[in-house]
Coordinates of C-alpha atoms in Angstrom, one line a residue:
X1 CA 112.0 122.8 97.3
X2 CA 114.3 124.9 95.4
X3 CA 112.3 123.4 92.1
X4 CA 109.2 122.1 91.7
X5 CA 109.2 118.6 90.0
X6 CA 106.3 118.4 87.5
X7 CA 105.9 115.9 84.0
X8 CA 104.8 117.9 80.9
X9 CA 103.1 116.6 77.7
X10 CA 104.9 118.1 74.7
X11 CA 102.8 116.1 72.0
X12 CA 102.9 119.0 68.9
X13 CA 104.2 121.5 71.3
X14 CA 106.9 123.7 69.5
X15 CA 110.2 124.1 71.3
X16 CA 113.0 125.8 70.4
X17 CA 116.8 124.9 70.4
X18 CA 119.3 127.3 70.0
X19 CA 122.7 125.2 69.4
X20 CA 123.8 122.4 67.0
X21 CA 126.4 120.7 68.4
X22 CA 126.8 117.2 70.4
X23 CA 124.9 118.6 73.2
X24 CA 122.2 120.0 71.2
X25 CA 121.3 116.6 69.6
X26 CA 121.0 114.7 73.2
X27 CA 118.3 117.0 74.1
X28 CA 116.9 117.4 71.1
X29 CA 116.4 113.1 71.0
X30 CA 114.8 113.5 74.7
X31 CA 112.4 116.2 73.2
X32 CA 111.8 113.7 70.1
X33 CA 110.6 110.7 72.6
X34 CA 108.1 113.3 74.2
X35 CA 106.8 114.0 70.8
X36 CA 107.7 117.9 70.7
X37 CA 107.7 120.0 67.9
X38 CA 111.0 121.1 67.3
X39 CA 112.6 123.8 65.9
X40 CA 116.8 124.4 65.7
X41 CA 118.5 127.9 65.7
X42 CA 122.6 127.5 64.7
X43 CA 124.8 128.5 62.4
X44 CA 125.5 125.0 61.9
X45 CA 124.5 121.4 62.4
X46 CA 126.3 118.6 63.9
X47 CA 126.2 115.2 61.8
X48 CA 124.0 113.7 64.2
X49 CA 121.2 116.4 63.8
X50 CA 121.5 116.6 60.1
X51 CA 120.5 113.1 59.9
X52 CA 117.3 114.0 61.9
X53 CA 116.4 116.6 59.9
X54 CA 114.1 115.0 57.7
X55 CA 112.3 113.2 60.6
X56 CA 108.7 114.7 61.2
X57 CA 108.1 117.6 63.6
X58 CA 112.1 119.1 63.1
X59 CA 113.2 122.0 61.2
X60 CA 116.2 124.4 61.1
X61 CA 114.5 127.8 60.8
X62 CA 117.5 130.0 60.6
X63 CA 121.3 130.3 61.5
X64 CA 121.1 133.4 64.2
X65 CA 118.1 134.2 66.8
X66 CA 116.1 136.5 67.2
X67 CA 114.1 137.4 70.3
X68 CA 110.4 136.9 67.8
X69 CA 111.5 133.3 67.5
X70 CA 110.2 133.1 71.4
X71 CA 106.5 134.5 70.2
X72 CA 104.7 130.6 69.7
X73 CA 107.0 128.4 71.9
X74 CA 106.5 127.2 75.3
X75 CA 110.1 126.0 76.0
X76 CA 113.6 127.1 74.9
X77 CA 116.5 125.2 75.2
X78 CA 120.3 126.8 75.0
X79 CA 123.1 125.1 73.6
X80 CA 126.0 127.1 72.7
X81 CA 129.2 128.2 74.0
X82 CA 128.3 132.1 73.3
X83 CA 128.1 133.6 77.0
X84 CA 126.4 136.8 75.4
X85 CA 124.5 134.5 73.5
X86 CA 123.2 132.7 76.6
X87 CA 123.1 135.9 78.4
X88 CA 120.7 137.6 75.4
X89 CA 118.6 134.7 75.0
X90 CA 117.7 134.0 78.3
X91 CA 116.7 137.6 79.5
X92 CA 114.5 137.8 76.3
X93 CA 112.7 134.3 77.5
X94 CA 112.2 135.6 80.8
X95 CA 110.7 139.2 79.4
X96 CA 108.0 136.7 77.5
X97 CA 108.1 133.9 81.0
X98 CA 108.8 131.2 78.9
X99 CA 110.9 128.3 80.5
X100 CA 114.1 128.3 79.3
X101 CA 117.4 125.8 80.3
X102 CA 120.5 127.2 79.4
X103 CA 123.2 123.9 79.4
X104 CA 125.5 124.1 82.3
X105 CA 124.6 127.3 83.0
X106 CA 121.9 127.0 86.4
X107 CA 122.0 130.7 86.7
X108 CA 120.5 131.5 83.1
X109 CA 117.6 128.4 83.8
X110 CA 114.2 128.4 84.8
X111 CA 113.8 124.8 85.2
X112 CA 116.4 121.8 84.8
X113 CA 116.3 118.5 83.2
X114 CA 116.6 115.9 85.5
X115 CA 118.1 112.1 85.3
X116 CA 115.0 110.2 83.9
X117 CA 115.1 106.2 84.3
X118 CA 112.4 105.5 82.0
X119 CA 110.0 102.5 82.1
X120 CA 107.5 104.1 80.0
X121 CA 104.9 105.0 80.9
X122 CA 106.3 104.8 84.3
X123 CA 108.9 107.8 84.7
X124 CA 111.1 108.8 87.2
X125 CA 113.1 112.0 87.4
X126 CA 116.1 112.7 89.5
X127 CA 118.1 115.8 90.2
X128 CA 120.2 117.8 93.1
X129 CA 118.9 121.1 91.4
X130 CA 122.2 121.3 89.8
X131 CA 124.4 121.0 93.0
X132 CA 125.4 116.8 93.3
X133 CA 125.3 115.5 89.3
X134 CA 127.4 112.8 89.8
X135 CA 125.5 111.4 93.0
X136 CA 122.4 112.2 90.4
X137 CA 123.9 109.7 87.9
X138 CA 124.7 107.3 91.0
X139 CA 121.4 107.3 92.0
X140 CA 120.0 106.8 88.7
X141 CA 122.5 103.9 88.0
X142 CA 121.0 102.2 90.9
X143 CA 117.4 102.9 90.1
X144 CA 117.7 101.4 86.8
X145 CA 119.4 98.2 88.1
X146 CA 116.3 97.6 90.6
X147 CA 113.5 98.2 88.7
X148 CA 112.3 95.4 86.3
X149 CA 112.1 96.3 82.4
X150 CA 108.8 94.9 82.8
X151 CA 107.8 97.5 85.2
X152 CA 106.4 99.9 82.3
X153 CA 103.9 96.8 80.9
X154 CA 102.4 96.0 84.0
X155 CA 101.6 100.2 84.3
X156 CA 99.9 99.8 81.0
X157 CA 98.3 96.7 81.4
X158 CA 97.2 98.3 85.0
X159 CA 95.8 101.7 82.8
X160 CA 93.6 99.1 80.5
X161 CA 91.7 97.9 83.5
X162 CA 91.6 101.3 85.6
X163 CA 88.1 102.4 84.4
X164 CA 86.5 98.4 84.7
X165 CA 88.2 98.5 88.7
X166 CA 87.0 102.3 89.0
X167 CA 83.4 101.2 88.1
X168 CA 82.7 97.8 90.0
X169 CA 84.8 98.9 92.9
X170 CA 83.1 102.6 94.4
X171 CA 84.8 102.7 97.5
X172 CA 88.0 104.4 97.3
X173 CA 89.3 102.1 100.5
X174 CA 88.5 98.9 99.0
X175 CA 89.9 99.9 95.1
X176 CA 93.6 101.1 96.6
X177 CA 93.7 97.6 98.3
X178 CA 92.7 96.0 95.2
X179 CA 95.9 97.9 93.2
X180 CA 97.8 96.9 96.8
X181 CA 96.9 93.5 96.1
X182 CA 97.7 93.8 92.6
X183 CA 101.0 95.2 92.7
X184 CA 102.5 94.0 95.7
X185 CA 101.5 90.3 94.9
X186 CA 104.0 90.3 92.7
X187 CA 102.5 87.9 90.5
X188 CA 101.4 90.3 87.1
X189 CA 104.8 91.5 87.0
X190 CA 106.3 87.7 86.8
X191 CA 103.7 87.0 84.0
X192 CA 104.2 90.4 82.2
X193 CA 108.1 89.6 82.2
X194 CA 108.0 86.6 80.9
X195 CA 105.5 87.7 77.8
X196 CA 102.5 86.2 79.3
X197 CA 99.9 89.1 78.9
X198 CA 96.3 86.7 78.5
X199 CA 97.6 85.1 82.2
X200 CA 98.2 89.0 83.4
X201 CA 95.0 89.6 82.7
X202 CA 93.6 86.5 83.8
X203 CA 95.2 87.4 87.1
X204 CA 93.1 90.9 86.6
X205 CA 90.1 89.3 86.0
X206 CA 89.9 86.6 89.0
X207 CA 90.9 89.3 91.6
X208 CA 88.7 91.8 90.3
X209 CA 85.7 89.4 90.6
X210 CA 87.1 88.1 94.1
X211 CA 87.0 91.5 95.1
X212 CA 83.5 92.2 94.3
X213 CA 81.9 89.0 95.7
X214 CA 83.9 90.7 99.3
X215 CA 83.2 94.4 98.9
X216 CA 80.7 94.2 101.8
X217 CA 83.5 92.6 104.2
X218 CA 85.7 95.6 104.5
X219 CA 88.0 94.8 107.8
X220 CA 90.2 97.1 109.1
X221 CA 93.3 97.1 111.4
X222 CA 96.0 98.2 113.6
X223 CA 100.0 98.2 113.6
X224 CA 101.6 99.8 116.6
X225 CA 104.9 101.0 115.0
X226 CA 108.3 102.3 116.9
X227 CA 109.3 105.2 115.0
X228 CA 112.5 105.3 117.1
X229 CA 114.3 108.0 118.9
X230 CA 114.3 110.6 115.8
X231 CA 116.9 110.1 113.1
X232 CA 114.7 109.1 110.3
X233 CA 117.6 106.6 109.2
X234 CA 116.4 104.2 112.6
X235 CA 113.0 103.6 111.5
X236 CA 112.8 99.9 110.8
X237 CA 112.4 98.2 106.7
X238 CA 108.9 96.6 107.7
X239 CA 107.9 100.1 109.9
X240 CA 108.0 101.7 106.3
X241 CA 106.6 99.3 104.4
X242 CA 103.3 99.9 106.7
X243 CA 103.6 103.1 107.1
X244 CA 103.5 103.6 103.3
X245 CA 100.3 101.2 103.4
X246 CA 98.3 103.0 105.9
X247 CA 94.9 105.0 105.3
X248 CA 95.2 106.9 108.5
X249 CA 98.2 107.5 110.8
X250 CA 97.9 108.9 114.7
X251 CA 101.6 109.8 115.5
X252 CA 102.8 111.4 118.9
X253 CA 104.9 115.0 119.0
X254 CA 108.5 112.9 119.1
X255 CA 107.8 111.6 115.9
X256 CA 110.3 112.7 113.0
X257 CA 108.0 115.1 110.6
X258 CA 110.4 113.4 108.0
X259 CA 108.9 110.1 108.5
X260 CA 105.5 111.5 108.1
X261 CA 106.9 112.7 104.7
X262 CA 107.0 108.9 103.7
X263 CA 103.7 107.7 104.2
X264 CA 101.0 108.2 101.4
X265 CA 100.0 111.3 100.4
X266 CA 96.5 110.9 100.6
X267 CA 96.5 109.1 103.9
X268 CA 95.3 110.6 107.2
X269 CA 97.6 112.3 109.5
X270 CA 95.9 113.1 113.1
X271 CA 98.4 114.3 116.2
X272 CA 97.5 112.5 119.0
X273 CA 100.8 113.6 121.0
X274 CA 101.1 113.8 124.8
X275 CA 103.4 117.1 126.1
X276 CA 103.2 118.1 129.9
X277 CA 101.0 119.7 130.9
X278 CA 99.4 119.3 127.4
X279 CA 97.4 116.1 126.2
X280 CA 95.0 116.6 122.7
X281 CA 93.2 113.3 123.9
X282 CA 92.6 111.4 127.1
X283 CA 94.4 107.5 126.6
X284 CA 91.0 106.4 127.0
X285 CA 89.1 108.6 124.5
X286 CA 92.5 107.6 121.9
X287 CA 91.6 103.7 122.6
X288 CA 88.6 104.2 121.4
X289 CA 88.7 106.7 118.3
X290 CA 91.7 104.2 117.4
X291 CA 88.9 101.0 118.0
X292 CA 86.4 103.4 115.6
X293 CA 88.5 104.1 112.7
X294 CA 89.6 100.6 112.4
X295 CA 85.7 99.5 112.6
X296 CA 85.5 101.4 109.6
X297 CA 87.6 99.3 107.3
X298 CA 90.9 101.5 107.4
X299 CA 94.6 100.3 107.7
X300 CA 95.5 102.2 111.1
X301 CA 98.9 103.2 111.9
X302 CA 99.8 103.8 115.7
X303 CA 102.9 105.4 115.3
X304 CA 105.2 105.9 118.5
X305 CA 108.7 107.9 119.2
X306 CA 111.1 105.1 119.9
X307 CA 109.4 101.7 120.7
X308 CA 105.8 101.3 121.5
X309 CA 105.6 99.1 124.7
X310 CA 108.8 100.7 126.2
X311 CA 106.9 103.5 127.6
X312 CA 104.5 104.2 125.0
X313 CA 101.5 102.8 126.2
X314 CA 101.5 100.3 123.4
X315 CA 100.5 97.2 125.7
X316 CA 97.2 99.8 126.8
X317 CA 96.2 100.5 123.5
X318 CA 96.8 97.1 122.3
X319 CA 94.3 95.7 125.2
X320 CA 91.4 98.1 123.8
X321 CA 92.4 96.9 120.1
X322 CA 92.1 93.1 121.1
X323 CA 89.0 93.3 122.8
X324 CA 87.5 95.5 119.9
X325 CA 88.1 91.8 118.2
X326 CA 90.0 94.6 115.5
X327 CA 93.4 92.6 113.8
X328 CA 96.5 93.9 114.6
X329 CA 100.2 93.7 114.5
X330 CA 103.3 95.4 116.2
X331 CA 106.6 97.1 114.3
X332 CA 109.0 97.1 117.0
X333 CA 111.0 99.9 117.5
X334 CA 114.7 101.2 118.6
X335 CA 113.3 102.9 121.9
X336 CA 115.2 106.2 122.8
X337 CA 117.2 104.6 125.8
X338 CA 119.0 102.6 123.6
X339 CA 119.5 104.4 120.5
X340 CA 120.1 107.8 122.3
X341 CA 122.9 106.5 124.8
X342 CA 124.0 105.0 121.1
X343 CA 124.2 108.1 119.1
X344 CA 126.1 109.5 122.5
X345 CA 129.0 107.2 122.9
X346 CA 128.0 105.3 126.0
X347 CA 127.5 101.9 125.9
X348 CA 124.9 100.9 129.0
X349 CA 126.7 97.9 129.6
X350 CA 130.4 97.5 130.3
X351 CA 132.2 94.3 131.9
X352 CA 134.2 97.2 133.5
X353 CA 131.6 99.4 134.4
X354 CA 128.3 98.2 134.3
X355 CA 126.9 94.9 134.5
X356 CA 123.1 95.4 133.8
X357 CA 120.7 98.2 133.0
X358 CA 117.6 99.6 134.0
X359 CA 114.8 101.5 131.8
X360 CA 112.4 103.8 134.2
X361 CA 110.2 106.8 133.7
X362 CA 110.9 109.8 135.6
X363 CA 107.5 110.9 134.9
X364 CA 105.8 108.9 137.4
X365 CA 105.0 110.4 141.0
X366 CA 108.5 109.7 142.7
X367 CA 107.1 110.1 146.3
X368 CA 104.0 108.5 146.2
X369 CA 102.1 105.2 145.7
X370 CA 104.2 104.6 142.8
X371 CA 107.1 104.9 144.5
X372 CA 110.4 103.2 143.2
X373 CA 112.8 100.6 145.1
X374 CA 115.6 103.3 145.2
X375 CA 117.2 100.5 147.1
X376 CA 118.3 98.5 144.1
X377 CA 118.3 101.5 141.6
X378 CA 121.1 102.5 143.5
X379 CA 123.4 99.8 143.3
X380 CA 126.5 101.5 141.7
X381 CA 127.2 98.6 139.3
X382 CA 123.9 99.2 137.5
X383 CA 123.4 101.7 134.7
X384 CA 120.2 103.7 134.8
X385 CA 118.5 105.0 131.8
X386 CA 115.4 107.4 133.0
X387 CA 112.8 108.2 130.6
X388 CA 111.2 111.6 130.7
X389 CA 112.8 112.5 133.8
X390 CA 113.7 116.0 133.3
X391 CA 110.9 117.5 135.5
X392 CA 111.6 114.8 138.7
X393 CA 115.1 115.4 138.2
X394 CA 115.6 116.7 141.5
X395 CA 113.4 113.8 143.3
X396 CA 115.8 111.5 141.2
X397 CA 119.1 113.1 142.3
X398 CA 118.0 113.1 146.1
X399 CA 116.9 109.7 146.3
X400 CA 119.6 107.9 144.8
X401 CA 121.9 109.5 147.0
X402 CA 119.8 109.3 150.3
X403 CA 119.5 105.3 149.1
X404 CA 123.7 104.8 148.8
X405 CA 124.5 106.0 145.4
X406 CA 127.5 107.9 145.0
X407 CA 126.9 111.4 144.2
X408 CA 129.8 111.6 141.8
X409 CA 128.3 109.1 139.8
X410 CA 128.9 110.3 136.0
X411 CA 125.5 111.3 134.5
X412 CA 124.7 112.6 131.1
X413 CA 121.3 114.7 129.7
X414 CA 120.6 114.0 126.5
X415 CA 118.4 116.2 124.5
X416 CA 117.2 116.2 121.1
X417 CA 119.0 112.9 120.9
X418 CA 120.0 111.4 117.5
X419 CA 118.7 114.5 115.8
X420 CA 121.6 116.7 114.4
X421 CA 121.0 119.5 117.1
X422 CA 121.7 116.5 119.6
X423 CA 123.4 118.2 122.6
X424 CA 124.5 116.3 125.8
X425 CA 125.2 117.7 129.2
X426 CA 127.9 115.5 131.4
X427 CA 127.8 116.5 135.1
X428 CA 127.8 114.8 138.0
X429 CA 124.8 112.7 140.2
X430 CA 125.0 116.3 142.3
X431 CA 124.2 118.3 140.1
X432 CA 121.5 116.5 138.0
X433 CA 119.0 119.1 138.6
X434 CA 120.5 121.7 137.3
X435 CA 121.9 119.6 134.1
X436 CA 118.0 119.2 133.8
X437 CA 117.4 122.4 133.9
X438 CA 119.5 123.1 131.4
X439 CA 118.3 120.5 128.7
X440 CA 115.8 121.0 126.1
X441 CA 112.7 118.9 126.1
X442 CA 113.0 115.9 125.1
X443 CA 115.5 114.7 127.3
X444 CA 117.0 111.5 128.7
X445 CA 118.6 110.7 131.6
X446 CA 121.6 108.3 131.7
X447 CA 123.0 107.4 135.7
X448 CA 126.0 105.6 135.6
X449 CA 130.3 105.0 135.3
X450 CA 129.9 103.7 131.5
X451 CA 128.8 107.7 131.6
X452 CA 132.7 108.5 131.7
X453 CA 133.3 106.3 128.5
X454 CA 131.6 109.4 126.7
X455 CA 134.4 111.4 126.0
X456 CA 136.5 108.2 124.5
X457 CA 133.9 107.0 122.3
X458 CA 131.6 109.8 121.3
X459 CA 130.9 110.0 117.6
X460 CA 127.7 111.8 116.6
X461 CA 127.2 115.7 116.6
X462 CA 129.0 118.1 118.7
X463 CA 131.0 117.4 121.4
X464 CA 129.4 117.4 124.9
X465 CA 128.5 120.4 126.9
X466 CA 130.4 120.3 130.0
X467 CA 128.5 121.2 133.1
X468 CA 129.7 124.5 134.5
X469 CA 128.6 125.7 137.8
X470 CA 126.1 128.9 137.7
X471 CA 128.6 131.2 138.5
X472 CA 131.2 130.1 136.2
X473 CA 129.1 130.3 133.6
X474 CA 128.4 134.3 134.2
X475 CA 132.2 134.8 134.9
X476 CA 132.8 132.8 131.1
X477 CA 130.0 135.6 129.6

């Protein structure tokens, strides 16, 4: 963060304002609402600040600064069209590390004022760190059109009962899901709105007492939720609406680290990812430590890359979770297969190309008990979209080919896919392997003629990486 966001109480706190124009007077009524004492360096005043002179806690001290004016004040703000001015004040705050914002000037600023949309005493604060201020004002616009006027009531009326709920309710679990309850209901707000404060608290009062009588029946559960392939934009309405509700979250390594960003911050985050070669928890041992933490009255979130029963051992978990006789609920997801091939500009179906599709794993022992029907995988008609199959890939190539598929079949590896370092490797069914070996883990395999409808339709990130032979590419370096 190029600034750290942070609300400060300025009750009696002096302030100085150097400037007495237009400008001057906006902050100086922002600075008034927070109850700050403030003083006014100018040579003159505006019309608007002369008529707040003789309100409490302002006073013009003098007509030019001088660097003592910074000995008792915790913030200055700048104001004037002076450069030098600016220049002088703001190296003399910084000598005594006082915060000091210098008006459309980021360079001569130690912290900004953001957009505030204020429902008092619920505040929020927006800003690009000086870079976007119209999309600033945008987003504010928008904020203020979807947040109820009565929003700032219902946190006051909440801040009367907090120490009653703190004291009857001890466990921290059960009080959060009382506020849940509370505020997501929906019902307070509706009464506050329409100036009906003795049936807000009425509403207060029942659920508080509700909640007590069931303090002792603290259930927990499960939601399996698809994070999908990566882009944090794919992650589904209702996936982060329970995400931000969960008390504990066990995410794999594909998940997006932004998506983590939006859960709670004083939920639970435990890495429970798979990698070759490189597992931090048998499936088993995970059924049941998922099976425990639910036993213990928390909201658990299984959080899966892409979708979890496509691949994702979803249906496994879920199995363990049921028999537990633990509550749960599934958040599909856009699996990887179909929102990478997406993001690369091949459609898996095509009345031209394609007429179905098939999901596999690579990762599965191609030559043993688990061996596929290469037979009908082969069909040339048929699009195949392999999962994980980077490290098979030569097992793949050879047994499509031995089993009737063309090896000029179009194929594209896909790694990364749908982040913004997506890259995509078009070859060949020959030369699969070393496609593969070029890739980056994560990749994904895509078998097929739509393949060829890449370089028509592709859309997302950079262009595709054409597969050169080895040689080639030495000659090219």
């Amino acid at each position: 963060m190029e600034y750290l966001p942070i609300f400060i109480d300025l009750k009696n706190r002096p302030v100085l304002v150097v400037g007495g124009g237009i400008v001057a007077a906006r902050k100086i009524q922002m600075l008034q609402r927070a109850g700050a004492t403030i003083t006014i360096v100018a040579p003159a005043l505006c019309t608007e600040l002369k008529k707040v002179l003789i309100t409490q806690n302002i006073s013009w001290i003098s007509k030019n600064f001088q660097p003592i004016m910074l000995d008792k004040v915790i913030l200055v703000i700048v104001a004037t069209n002076d450069p030098k001015l600016n220049t002088f004040i703001y190296q003399n705050a910084e000598k005594h590390n006082i915060l000091i914002n210098t008006v459309d000037d980021k360079n001569k600023c130690s912290f900004i004022f953001p957009a505030i949309v204020d429902r008092n005493p619920v505040l929020i604060g927006i800003s690009s760190c000086g870079k976007a201020p119209i999309l600033v004002r945008i987003l504010r616009e928008k904020l203020e059109l979807l947040l109820p006027k009565s929003l700032g009531f219902v946190a006051k009326l909440a801040g009367a009962w907090r120490n009653q709920v703190k004291q009857h309710i001890v466990d921290t679990v059960l009080r959060r899901q009382f506020w849940e309850k509370i505020f997501y209901n929906g019902h307070v707000a509706t009464l506050m709105e329409q100036g009906r404060p003795k049936e807000a608290n009425k509403v207060f009062n029942y659920t508080l007492n509700h909640s007590r009588k069931n303090k002792n029946n603290k259930k927990g559960h499960v939601t399996l939720v698809g994070a999908g392939p990566g882009d944090i934009g794919l992650l589904t309405i209702k996936g982060l609406q329970v995400i931000q509700q969960a008390d504990i979250i066990l995410y794999d390594y594909l998940v997006n680290s932004d998506i983590l960003d939006l859960a709670r911050r004083d939920a639970d985050k435990i890495c429970v990812g798979k990698r070759v070669g490189n597992h931090l928890i048998s499936q088993k041992k995970l059924n049941q430590f998922i099976v425990q933490l639910a036993q213990k009255g928390n909201k658990v979130v299984r959080l899966k890359g892409g979708d979890p029963f496509i691949f994702g051992r979803g249906g496994e978990e879920l199995q363990a979770i049921a028999e537990a006789g633990i509550a749960f609920q599934v958040v599909p997801g856009i699996t990887a297969g179909i929102g990478v091939a997406a993001y690369s500009g091949i459609p898996l179906t095509h009345r031209k190309y394609a007429h179905s599709v098939v999901f596999i794993t690579g990762h599965h022992n191609t030559n043993g008990d688990n061996q596929f029907n290469w037979n009908s995988l082969s069909n040339n008609q048929q699009t195949l979209v392999i999962y994980m199959g980077k490290i098979n890939a030569i097992s793949i190539k050879n047994n499509l080919i031995i089993h009737g598929r063309n090896m000029q079949t179009p194929v594209a590896v896909i790694s990364r896919g749908t982040y913004q370092d997506q890259k995509i490797l078009i070859g060949t069914l020959i030369e699969l392997e070393k496609l593969a070996q070029m890739a980056d883990y994560p990749a994904l395999l895509v078998i097929g003629d739509v393949v060829s409808l890449h370089s028509k339709i592709n859309w997302f990130g950079q262009k595709a990486l054409n597969y050169y032979p080895i040689n080639s590419i030495i000659n090219l370096i």
